[in-house]
Amino acid sequence: MARVYNFSAGPSMLPVEVLQEAAEEMLDYNGTGMSVMEMSHRSKAFEEIIESAEQDLRDLMNIPDNYKVLFLQGGASQQFAAIPMNLMKNKVADYIITGQWAKKAYQEACKYGKANAIASSEDKTFSYIPDCSDLPISEDADYVYICHNNTIYGTTYKKLPNTKGKILVADMSSDILSQPVNVEDYGLIYFGVQKNVGPAGVVVVIIREDLITDDVLEGTPTMLKYKTQADAKSLYNTPPAYGIYICGKVFKHLKKLGGLSKMQELNEKKAKILYDYLDSSELFKGTVVPEDRSLMNVPFVTGDADMDAKFVKEATAAGFVNLKGHRTVGGMRASIYNAMPIEGVEKLVEFMKKFEAENK
């Protein structure tokens, strides 16, 4: 069976070279006579895996020395609770709601203190990013929270909010490593890896050291304290070892390709092919205001639910899979993460043109 072009929003496609390498090492990793799947997380071999994964991520993102990198479990959704538990010293935080995940994070934070929704784009189905140049930031806010790229709705921040000196916390699950990031703009960045980095099951937290303390909300579970995880170098308990190993391979792969500036160049090129076609098409329309369009997730519609369903069905049969949009938006969505080759996008556009000609 030939490989398909997988446009899934996550878990999503991984670089073929990484999968091949992992396949070759499946039964015997580096002369150990065993798979990484079977290896003790306390072994020398695994210690090297997790340490080099961290170093490669630091190199890719230019992570300063005063930030810790934690490889955790529980997905991005568990961080919705961990963040307020660890950072809400004054029990106040400001949230900018630009999609379902930011909204869920905000709702979770409401359980632990006063979470304020200081801006939202829900009025237009999250099809834009609100103006964040002069927001009503709470004077006693412990942090300001954003979801940097909105997987479901296909929007992204081109300019960071003015937090008026408050710590910025960002969920970067769906655009991490797609372009350079100035880590120092943030107090904490986190991402579930299953979109742009590795297999589901790992969440990475990049956190400034001064934010890691014992001063957490009462009742915070030991496992959810950043200090527990940082002190144990992500090995407090058995980590998602195989997932971390694959992430490490992806980091090496990205370094080999030329790093994050190179990825940004490629991603802009890929996205432009699809957006240019959507802007010229009479059948398909993008759903996001052009200035806030994501490079990673491209939602589009025909305006007719039956036609959308027909397109998804025919596209799947032609080897373009997972194009059905999220249930809250309908239509279609092409997720074109780092691992999607440019020819995948070119062939999708060819197929869309053909479909348009046949269904005018």
XYZ file of C-alpha atoms in Angstrom:
360
model
C 0.000 0.000 0.000
C 1.408 3.397 -0.981
C 1.595 6.076 1.702
C -1.201 8.625 1.586
C -0.956 12.394 1.975
C -2.109 12.756 5.567
C -3.601 16.196 6.334
C -4.660 15.243 9.860
C -4.641 17.950 12.523
C -3.046 15.497 14.968
C -1.790 12.915 15.477
C -0.310 13.908 12.172
C 2.301 12.748 9.720
C 5.938 12.299 10.720
C 9.011 12.638 8.480
C 9.499 9.429 6.501
C 13.235 9.404 7.259
C 12.474 9.396 10.995
C 9.988 6.529 10.656
C 12.463 4.516 8.596
C 15.256 5.070 11.078
C 13.007 4.089 13.995
C 11.954 0.962 12.071
C 15.585 -0.039 11.553
C 16.267 0.401 15.282
C 13.061 -1.266 16.443
C 14.640 -4.550 17.554
C 18.097 -3.306 18.462
C 18.744 0.295 19.442
C 22.368 1.280 19.078
C 23.785 -2.161 19.903
C 21.816 -2.566 23.156
C 20.087 -5.675 21.805
C 16.672 -4.239 22.668
C 14.098 -1.739 21.487
C 13.749 1.674 23.117
C 10.199 0.468 23.881
C 11.642 -2.115 26.268
C 14.384 -0.042 27.791
C 14.634 1.131 31.396
C 14.225 4.884 31.682
C 17.038 4.736 34.257
C 19.493 3.168 31.796
C 22.557 4.886 30.377
C 21.193 4.424 26.849
C 17.935 6.230 27.661
C 19.720 8.954 29.596
C 21.621 9.743 26.406
C 18.375 9.754 24.388
C 16.561 12.255 26.634
C 19.621 14.461 27.151
C 20.393 14.743 23.449
C 16.686 15.358 22.674
C 16.724 18.264 25.119
C 19.988 19.652 23.752
C 18.777 19.477 20.145
C 15.552 21.287 21.073
C 17.599 23.943 22.902
C 19.773 24.355 19.803
C 16.777 24.602 17.445
C 14.916 27.169 19.546
C 17.933 28.975 21.064
C 16.477 28.273 24.513
C 18.341 30.391 27.107
C 20.102 28.660 30.014
C 17.653 30.079 32.559
C 14.785 28.046 31.068
C 14.107 24.398 31.902
C 12.834 21.890 29.346
C 10.449 19.268 30.740
C 9.207 16.168 28.878
C 5.862 15.325 30.489
C 2.682 13.320 30.016
C -1.010 14.175 30.223
C -1.159 16.091 26.959
C -1.602 19.818 26.511
C -5.004 19.566 28.214
C -3.403 18.629 31.547
C -1.393 21.851 31.374
C -4.697 23.775 31.439
C -4.738 22.882 35.174
C -0.990 22.679 35.871
C -0.393 26.270 34.715
C -2.787 27.973 37.181
C -1.795 25.536 39.953
C 1.863 26.540 39.586
C 1.660 30.171 38.478
C -1.489 31.685 40.019
C 0.183 33.254 43.077
C -2.362 36.117 43.270
C -5.101 33.795 41.998
C -5.666 36.072 38.983
C -4.900 35.401 35.314
C -5.928 36.961 32.000
C -6.901 34.812 29.016
C -7.275 35.719 25.342
C -9.859 33.433 23.781
C -9.116 32.707 20.121
C -10.468 29.187 19.820
C -11.703 26.067 21.538
C -8.424 25.196 23.268
C -7.886 28.668 24.718
C -11.497 28.578 25.892
C -11.017 25.196 27.571
C -7.825 26.433 29.245
C -9.720 29.487 30.499
C -12.605 27.370 31.832
C -10.129 25.142 33.673
C -8.308 28.138 35.171
C -11.633 29.420 36.546
C -11.522 26.491 39.009
C -8.341 27.793 40.636
C -8.807 31.550 40.831
C -10.146 34.544 38.971
C -9.597 33.966 35.266
C -10.523 36.966 33.112
C -11.379 36.638 29.417
C -9.863 39.964 28.332
C -10.394 39.503 24.576
C -12.194 37.015 22.361
C -12.947 36.320 18.705
C -15.853 33.977 19.418
C -18.298 36.523 17.948
C -17.124 35.521 14.444
C -16.462 31.804 15.035
C -12.828 32.527 15.918
C -12.026 33.522 12.342
C -9.654 36.321 13.402
C -7.216 37.333 16.169
C -8.461 40.248 18.289
C -6.451 43.468 18.516
C -4.108 42.867 21.453
C -2.182 46.142 21.422
C -3.962 47.707 24.404
C -5.866 45.134 26.430
C -7.405 45.613 29.891
C -4.611 43.612 31.578
C -5.434 43.049 35.263
C -3.012 44.832 37.568
C -2.598 41.770 39.767
C -2.606 39.189 36.944
C -0.071 36.415 37.468
C 0.158 35.819 33.717
C -1.505 36.417 30.346
C -2.411 33.268 28.397
C -2.663 32.685 24.643
C -3.007 29.772 22.265
C -0.463 30.845 19.639
C -1.905 28.941 16.683
C -5.495 27.737 16.548
C -5.597 24.287 14.982
C -9.362 24.130 14.537
C -9.918 27.629 13.181
C -6.677 28.237 11.278
C -5.675 31.526 12.902
C -2.334 32.562 14.360
C -0.747 35.504 16.159
C 1.484 37.504 13.826
C 2.228 39.932 16.675
C 2.280 39.025 20.363
C -0.112 40.736 22.781
C 1.099 43.705 24.778
C 1.008 42.108 28.240
C 2.067 45.357 29.959
C 4.902 43.613 31.739
C 3.001 40.491 32.776
C 4.344 37.000 32.062
C 3.139 35.558 28.755
C 2.141 31.868 28.702
C 1.579 30.190 25.333
C 0.182 26.918 24.052
C 2.191 26.255 20.877
C 0.985 22.720 20.235
C 0.205 23.232 16.566
C 2.951 25.543 15.358
C 6.004 24.756 17.458
C 9.203 24.411 15.371
C 7.453 25.761 12.266
C 9.323 29.070 12.570
C 11.822 30.750 14.918
C 10.520 31.792 18.354
C 12.063 34.276 20.774
C 11.727 32.165 23.910
C 12.498 35.159 26.143
C 9.186 36.753 25.143
C 7.496 34.061 27.249
C 7.542 32.869 30.829
C 6.258 29.472 29.738
C 5.720 27.743 26.398
C 4.175 24.299 26.172
C 3.133 21.959 23.401
C 1.613 18.546 22.874
C 3.983 16.941 20.366
C 1.476 15.045 18.213
C 1.072 17.728 15.563
C 4.527 18.900 14.598
C 7.035 16.874 16.598
C 6.276 13.254 17.443
C 3.758 10.563 18.369
C 0.952 11.386 20.820
C 1.790 10.977 24.488
C 4.406 13.640 25.206
C 3.920 17.263 26.208
C 6.938 19.563 26.431
C 7.085 22.519 28.826
C 9.734 25.232 28.413
C 9.642 27.322 31.584
C 11.723 30.146 33.027
C 13.530 28.997 36.159
C 12.202 31.739 38.454
C 8.664 30.412 37.838
C 9.573 26.978 39.228
C 8.958 27.130 42.977
C 7.415 25.243 45.869
C 4.906 28.074 46.186
C 2.011 26.410 44.348
C -1.718 26.281 44.998
C -2.709 24.105 47.916
C -3.715 20.637 46.758
C -1.502 20.679 43.635
C -0.639 17.025 42.909
C 3.053 16.142 43.253
C 3.137 15.107 39.585
C 1.771 18.478 38.419
C 4.353 20.581 40.247
C 6.918 21.882 37.775
C 9.502 21.739 40.575
C 8.985 17.984 41.007
C 9.600 17.422 37.307
C 12.467 19.908 36.961
C 14.356 18.588 40.000
C 14.071 15.034 38.614
C 15.029 16.095 35.052
C 11.696 14.736 33.707
C 12.446 11.322 35.285
C 10.381 11.598 38.478
C 8.399 8.622 37.237
C 8.563 6.572 34.032
C 8.368 9.098 31.198
C 6.841 8.408 27.744
C 10.213 7.013 26.737
C 9.529 5.874 23.167
C 7.715 9.110 22.320
C 10.659 11.163 23.600
C 13.003 9.034 21.470
C 10.991 9.825 18.313
C 10.809 13.536 19.220
C 14.595 13.491 19.542
C 14.888 12.048 16.037
C 12.595 14.770 14.676
C 14.735 17.470 16.346
C 17.856 16.021 14.694
C 16.012 15.826 11.369
C 15.027 19.536 11.589
C 18.595 20.534 12.441
C 19.783 18.609 9.392
C 17.250 20.425 7.196
C 18.672 23.777 8.300
C 16.733 24.726 11.426
C 13.681 26.877 12.052
C 14.379 29.739 9.623
C 14.520 27.139 6.874
C 11.278 25.556 8.125
C 9.558 28.949 8.108
C 10.643 29.505 4.509
C 9.286 26.094 3.456
C 6.061 26.513 5.433
C 5.365 29.953 3.939
C 5.899 28.521 0.487
C 3.524 25.577 1.122
C 0.807 27.739 2.682
C 1.006 30.285 -0.151
C 0.271 27.583 -2.765
C -2.948 26.632 -0.965
C -4.077 30.140 0.032
C -3.429 31.530 -3.470
C -5.650 28.841 -4.929
C -8.405 29.401 -2.317
C -8.332 33.147 -3.074
C -8.792 32.529 -6.786
C -11.265 29.619 -6.582
C -14.960 30.066 -7.309
C -15.917 26.904 -5.419
C -13.678 26.847 -2.341
C -13.289 29.686 0.148
C -10.913 30.137 3.074
C -12.646 30.949 6.384
C -10.000 33.137 8.062
C -9.279 36.849 7.603
C -6.113 36.929 5.451
C -3.931 38.823 7.934
C -4.399 36.162 10.663
C -3.994 33.020 8.551
C -2.063 30.107 9.991
C 0.825 28.488 8.108
C -0.097 25.135 9.659
C -3.878 24.709 9.515
C -5.934 25.833 6.537
C -9.738 25.579 6.899
C -11.933 26.028 3.817
C -15.534 25.449 2.700
C -17.649 25.287 -0.448
C -20.666 26.784 1.313
C -22.684 23.614 0.739
C -22.508 20.777 3.290
C -23.296 18.083 0.691
C -20.609 19.373 -1.642
C -18.131 19.439 1.267
C -18.949 15.814 2.069
C -18.565 14.822 -1.584
C -15.185 16.527 -1.739
C -13.904 14.820 1.416
C -15.075 11.426 0.135
C -13.457 11.808 -3.292
C -10.270 13.302 -1.840
C -9.935 10.349 0.547
C -10.351 7.895 -2.324
C -7.601 9.769 -4.195
C -5.173 9.445 -1.266
C -5.666 12.845 0.435
C -6.865 11.804 3.868
C -8.163 13.486 7.036
C -9.418 16.619 5.280
C -12.747 16.779 7.097
C -13.022 19.988 9.135
C -13.582 20.044 12.892
C -17.204 19.482 13.868
C -17.487 23.027 15.263
C -16.627 24.583 11.889
C -17.587 21.978 9.315
C -16.132 22.094 5.827
C -12.554 21.005 5.307
C -9.177 21.618 6.912
C -5.733 20.839 5.546
C -3.073 20.648 8.236
C 0.266 21.170 6.511
C 2.783 20.724 9.295
C 6.570 20.544 8.870
C 6.474 16.904 7.725
C 4.041 17.578 4.850
C 6.161 17.742 1.689
C 5.556 20.602 -0.726
C 4.378 18.138 -3.398
C 1.600 17.029 -1.024
C 0.183 20.560 -1.123
C 0.752 20.909 -4.874
C -1.062 17.628 -5.559
C -3.921 18.587 -3.234
C -4.384 21.852 -5.146
C -4.307 19.948 -8.464
C -7.008 17.641 -7.117
C -9.089 20.612 -5.885
C -8.869 22.270 -9.310
C -10.032 19.091 -10.983
C -12.890 18.729 -8.469
C -13.890 22.348 -9.034
C -13.976 21.909 -12.821
C -16.155 18.803 -12.468
C -18.574 20.363 -9.957
C -19.173 23.836 -11.277
